[in-house]
CSV table of C-alpha atoms in Angstrom, one decimal:
chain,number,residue,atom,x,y,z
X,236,UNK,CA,8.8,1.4,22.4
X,237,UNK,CA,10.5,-2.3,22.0
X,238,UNK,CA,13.7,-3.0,24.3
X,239,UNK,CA,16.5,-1.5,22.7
X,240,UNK,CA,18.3,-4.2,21.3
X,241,UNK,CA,21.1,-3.6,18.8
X,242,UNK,CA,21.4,-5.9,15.7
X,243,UNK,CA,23.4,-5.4,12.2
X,244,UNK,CA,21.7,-2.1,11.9
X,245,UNK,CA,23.0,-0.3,15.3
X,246,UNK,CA,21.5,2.4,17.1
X,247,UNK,CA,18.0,2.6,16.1
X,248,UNK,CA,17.4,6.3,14.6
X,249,UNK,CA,13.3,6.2,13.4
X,250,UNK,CA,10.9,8.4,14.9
X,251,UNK,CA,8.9,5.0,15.0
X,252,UNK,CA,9.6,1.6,16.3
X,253,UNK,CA,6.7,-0.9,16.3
X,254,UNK,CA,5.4,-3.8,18.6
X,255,UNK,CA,7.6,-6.4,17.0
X,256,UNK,CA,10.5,-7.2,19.2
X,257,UNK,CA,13.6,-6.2,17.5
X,258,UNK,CA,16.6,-8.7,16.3
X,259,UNK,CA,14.8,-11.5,17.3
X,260,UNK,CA,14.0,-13.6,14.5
X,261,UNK,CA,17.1,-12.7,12.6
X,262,UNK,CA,20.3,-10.8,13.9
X,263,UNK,CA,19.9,-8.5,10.2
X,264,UNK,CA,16.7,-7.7,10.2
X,265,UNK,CA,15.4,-5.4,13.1
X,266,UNK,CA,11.7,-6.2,12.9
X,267,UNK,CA,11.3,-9.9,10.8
X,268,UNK,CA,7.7,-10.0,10.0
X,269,UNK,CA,7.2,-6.3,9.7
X,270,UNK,CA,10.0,-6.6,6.6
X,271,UNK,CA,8.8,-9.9,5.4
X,272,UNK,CA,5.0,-8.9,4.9
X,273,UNK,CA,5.7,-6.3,2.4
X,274,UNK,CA,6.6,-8.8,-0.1
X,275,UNK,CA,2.5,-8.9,-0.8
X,276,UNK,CA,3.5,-4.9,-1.7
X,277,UNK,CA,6.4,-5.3,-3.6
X,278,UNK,CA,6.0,-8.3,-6.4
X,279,UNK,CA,2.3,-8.3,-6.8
X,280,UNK,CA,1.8,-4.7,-8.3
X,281,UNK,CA,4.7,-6.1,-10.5
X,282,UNK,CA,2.5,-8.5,-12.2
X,283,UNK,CA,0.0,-5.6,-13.1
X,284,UNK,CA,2.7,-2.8,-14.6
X,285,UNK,CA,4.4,-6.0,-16.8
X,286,UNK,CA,0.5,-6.6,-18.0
X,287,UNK,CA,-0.1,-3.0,-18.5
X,288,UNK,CA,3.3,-2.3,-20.3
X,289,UNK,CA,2.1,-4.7,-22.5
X,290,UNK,CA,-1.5,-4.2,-23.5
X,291,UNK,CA,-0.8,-0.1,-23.7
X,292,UNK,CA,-2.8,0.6,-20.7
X,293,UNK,CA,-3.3,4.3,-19.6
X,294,UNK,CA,0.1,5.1,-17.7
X,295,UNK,CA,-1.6,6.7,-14.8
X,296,UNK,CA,-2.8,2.9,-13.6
X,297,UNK,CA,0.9,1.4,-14.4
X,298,UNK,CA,2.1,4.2,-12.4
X,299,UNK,CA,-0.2,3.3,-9.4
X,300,UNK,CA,0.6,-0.2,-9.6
X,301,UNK,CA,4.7,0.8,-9.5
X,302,UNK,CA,3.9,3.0,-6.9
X,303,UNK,CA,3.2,0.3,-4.6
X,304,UNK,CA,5.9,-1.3,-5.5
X,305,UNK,CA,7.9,1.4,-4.3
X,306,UNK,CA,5.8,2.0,-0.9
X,307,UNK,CA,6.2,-2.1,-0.3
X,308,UNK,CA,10.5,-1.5,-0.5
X,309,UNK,CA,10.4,1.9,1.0
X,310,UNK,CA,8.8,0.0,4.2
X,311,UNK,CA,10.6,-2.9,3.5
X,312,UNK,CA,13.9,-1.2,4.1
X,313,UNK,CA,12.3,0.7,6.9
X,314,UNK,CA,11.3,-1.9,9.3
X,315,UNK,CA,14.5,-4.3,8.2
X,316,UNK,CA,16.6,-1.3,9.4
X,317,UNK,CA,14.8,1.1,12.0
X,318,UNK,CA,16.8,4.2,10.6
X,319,UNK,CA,15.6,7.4,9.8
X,320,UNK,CA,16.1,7.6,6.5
X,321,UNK,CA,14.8,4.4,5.5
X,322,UNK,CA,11.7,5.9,7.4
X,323,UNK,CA,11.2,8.5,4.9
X,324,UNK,CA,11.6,6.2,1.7
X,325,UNK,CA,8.4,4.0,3.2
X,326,UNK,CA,6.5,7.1,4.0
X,327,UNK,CA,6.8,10.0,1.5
X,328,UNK,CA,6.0,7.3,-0.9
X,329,UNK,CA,2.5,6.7,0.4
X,330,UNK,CA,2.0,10.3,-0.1
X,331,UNK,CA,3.0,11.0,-3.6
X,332,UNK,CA,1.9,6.9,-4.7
X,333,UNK,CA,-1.8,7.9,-3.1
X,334,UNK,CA,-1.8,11.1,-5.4
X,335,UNK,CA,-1.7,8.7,-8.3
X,336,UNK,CA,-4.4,6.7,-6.7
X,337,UNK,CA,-6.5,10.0,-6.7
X,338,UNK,CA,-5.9,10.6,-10.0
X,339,UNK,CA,-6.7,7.9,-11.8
X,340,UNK,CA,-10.3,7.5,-9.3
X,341,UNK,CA,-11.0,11.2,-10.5
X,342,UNK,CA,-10.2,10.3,-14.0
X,343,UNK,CA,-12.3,7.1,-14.6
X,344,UNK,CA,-14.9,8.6,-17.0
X,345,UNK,CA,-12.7,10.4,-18.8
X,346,UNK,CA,-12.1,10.5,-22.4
X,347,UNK,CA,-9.3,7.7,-23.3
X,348,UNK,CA,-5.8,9.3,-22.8
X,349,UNK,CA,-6.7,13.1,-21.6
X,350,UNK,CA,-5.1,14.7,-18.9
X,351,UNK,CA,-6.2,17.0,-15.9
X,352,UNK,CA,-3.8,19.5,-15.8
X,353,UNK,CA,-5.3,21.0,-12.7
X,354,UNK,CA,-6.1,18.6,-10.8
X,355,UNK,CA,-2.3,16.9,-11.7
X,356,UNK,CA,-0.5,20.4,-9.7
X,357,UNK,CA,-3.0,20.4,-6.8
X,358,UNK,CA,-2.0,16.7,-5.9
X,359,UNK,CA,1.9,17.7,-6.7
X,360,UNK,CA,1.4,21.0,-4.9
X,361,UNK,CA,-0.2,18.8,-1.5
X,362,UNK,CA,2.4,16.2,-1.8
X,363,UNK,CA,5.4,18.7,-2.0
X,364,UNK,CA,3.5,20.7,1.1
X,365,UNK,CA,3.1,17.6,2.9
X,366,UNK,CA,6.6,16.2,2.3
X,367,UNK,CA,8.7,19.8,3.5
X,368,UNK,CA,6.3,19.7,6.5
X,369,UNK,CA,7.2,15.8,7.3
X,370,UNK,CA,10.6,16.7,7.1
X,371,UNK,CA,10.6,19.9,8.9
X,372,UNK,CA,8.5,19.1,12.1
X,373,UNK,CA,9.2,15.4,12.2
X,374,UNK,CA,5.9,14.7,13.5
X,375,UNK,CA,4.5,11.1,12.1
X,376,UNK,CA,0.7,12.5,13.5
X,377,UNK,CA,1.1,15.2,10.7
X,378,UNK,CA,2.3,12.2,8.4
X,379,UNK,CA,-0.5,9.7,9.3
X,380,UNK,CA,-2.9,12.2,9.0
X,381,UNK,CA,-2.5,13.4,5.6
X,382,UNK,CA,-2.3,10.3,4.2
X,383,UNK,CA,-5.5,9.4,5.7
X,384,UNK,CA,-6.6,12.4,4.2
X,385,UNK,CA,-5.2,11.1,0.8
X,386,UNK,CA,-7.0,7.6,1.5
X,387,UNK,CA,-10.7,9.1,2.6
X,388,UNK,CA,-10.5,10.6,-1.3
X,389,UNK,CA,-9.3,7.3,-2.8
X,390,UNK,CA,-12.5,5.8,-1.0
X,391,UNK,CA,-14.8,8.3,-1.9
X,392,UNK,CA,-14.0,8.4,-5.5
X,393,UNK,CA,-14.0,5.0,-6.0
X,394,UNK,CA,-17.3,4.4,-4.1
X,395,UNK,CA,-18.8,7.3,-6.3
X,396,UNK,CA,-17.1,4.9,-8.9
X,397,UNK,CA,-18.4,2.1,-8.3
X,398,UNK,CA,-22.3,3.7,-7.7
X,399,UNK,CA,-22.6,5.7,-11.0
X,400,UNK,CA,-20.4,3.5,-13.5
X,401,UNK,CA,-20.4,0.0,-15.1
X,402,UNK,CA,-18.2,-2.2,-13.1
X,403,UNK,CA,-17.3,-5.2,-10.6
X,404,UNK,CA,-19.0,-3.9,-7.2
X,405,UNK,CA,-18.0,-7.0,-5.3
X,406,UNK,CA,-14.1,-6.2,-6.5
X,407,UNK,CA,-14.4,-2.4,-4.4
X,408,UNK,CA,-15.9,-3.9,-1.8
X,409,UNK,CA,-13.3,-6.6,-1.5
X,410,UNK,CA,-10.4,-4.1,-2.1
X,411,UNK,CA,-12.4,-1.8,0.8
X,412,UNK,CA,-12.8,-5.0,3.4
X,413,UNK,CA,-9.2,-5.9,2.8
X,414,UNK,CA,-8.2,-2.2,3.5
X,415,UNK,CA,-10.1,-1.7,6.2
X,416,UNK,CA,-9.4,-4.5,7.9
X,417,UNK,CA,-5.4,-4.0,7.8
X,418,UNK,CA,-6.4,-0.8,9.4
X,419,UNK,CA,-8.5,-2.3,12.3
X,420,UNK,CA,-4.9,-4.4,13.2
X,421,UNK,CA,-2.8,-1.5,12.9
X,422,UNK,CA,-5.0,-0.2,15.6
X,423,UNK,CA,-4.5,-3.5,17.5
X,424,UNK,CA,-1.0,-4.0,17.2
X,425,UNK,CA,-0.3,0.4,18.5
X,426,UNK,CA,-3.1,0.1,21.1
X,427,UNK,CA,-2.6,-3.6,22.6
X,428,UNK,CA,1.2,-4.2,21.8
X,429,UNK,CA,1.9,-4.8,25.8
X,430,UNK,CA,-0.9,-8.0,25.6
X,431,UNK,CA,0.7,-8.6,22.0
X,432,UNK,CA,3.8,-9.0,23.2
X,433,UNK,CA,2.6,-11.5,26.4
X,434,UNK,CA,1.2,-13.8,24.1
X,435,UNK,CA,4.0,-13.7,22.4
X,436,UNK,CA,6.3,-14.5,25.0
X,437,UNK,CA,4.2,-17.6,26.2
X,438,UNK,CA,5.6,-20.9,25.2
X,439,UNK,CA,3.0,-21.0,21.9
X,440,UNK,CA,2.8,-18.0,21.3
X,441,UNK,CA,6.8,-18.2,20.7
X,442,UNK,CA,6.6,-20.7,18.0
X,443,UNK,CA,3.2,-19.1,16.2
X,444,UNK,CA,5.4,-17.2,13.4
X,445,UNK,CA,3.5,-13.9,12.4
X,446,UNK,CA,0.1,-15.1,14.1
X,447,UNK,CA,0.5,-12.2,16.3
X,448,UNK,CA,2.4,-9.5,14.5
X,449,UNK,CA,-0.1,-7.2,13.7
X,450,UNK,CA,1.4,-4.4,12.5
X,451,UNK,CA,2.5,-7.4,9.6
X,452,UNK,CA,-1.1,-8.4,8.7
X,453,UNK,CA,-1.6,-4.4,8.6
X,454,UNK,CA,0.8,-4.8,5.4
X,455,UNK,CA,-0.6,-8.2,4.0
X,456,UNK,CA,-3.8,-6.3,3.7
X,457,UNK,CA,-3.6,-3.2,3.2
X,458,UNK,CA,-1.4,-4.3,0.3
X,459,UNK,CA,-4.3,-6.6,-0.6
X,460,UNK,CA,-6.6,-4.2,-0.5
X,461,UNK,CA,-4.7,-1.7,-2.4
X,462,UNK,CA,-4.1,-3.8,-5.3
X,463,UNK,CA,-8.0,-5.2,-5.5
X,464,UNK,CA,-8.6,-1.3,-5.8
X,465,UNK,CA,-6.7,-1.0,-8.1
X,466,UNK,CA,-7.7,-4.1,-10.4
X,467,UNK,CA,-11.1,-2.5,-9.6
X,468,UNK,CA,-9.9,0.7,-11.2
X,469,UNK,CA,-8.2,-0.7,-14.4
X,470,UNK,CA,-11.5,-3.2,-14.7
X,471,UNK,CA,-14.1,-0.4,-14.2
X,472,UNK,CA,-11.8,1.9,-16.9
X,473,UNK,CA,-11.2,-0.8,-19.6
X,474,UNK,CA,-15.1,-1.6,-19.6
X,475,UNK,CA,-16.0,2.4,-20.2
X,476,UNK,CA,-13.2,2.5,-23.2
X,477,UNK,CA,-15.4,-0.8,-24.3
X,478,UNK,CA,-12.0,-3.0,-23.9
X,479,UNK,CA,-13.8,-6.7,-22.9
X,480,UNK,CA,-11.4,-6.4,-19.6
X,481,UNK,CA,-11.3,-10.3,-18.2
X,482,UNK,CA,-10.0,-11.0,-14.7
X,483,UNK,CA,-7.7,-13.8,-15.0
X,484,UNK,CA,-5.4,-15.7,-12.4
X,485,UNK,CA,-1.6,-16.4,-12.5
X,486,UNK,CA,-0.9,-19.8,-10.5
X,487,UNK,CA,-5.2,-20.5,-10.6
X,488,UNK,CA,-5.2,-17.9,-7.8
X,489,UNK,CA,-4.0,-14.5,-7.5
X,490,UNK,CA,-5.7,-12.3,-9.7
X,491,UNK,CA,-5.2,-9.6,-12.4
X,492,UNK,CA,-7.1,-7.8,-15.6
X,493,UNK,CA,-6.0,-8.2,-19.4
X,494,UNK,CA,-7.9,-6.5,-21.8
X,495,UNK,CA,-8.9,-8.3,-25.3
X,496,UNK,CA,-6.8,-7.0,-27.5
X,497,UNK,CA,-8.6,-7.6,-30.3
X,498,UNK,CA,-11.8,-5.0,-29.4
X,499,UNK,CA,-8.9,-2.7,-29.2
């Protein structure tokens, strides 16, 4: 737990409260970095539903793409305020966003715009399950632990995926290192906060920004490797509906896919 300090927020009521000092960087914003490094969450998805809108993609992908949009401001409001109910609009969004994730994995070599009625009430059947649960036992174990449930599918059906169907295998990889190495720091940052949090308070360590805020590279790339799966995804599914898909960049560097709209 962080020193109880009280900023523009007040008492802090979250079940959670990370390694990031609160109401230091800023006296409205409880945990700075942690609230800044969603931003990778929250406007690059953006880029991808404007795209899809556009070209007519399949909904289930601009749907994902929203979806983490959503997670990104759910934790954005989260760590900015430590409350409990800003705890549940970053969380129960990771469980019903992933759902879409699932979806549109399992649906890949599907025939263009059909629906899995089946598989669409199991996914809203775990998510409702999941989401009474959260609430009624309060337990973020039970939480982290479904959703990694939710993420070991996303994985499998996208390595299956990328194994059996035409596609960018680099890109899944990418979107799997990026992933798994937010992961790896969000290990860091719960397991070795107290050395975290020395280096911190060490005259360089004071002035290094986010170089140590773990739990804020956890979002940087578990955003990044979120939205590379999901590029991977919309890539892989416009080349089986024969769409020419073409990764392109906005600024000559962050990447997204635009189908030719003229095979279409």
């Amino acid at each position: 737990m962080a020193p109880v300090i009280e900023g523009y927020w007040g008492k802090q009521t979250s079940t959670l409260d990370w390694c990031e000092e609160n109401y230091v960087v800023n006296y409205y914003v409880a945990e700075f970095w942690n609230t800044l490094s969603n931003c990778v969450m929250i406007f690059a998805p953006l880029l991808m539903v404007l795209v899809g809108y556009k070209e007519k993609h399949e909904k289930r992908f601009i749907y994902s793409f929203l979806a983490l949009t959503v997670v990104g401001i759910g934790s954005w409001l989260f760590h900015m305020t430590l409350k409990y109910s800003m705890q549940l609009m970053d969380e129960v969004p990771m469980i019903w966003g992933s759902s879409f994730l699932i979806y549109s994995s399992y649906m890949m070599d599907s025939k263009p715009n059909k629906e899995n009625f089946m598989l669409s009430c199991v996914l809203v059947l775990y998510c409702v399950i999941v989401t009474l649960v959260y609430i009624l036992i309060n337990a973020p174990i039970f939480h982290q632990v479904s959703y990694g449930i939710m993420v070991f599918c996303i994985v499998i059906l996208s390595t299956k995926t990328a194994f059996t169907m035409k596609c960018k295998r680099k890109m899944h990889l990418l979107g799997i290192g990026f992933y798994a190495l937010g992961f790896f720091l969000w290990n860091v940052d719960n397991i070795y906060c107290s050395h975290l949090r020395s280096i911190r308070e060490h005259p360089v360590g004071k002035v290094s920004g986010m170089l140590f805020e773990c739990h804020a590279w956890w979002h940087v790339f578990a955003g990044l490797g979120t939205y590379t799966g999901l590029l991977f995804g919309v890539h892989t599914r416009l080349l089986f509906l024969k769409q020419n898909p073409k990764i392109k960049y906005i600024l000559c560097f962050w990447p997204y896919v635009s189908a030719d709209t003229k095979s279409k």
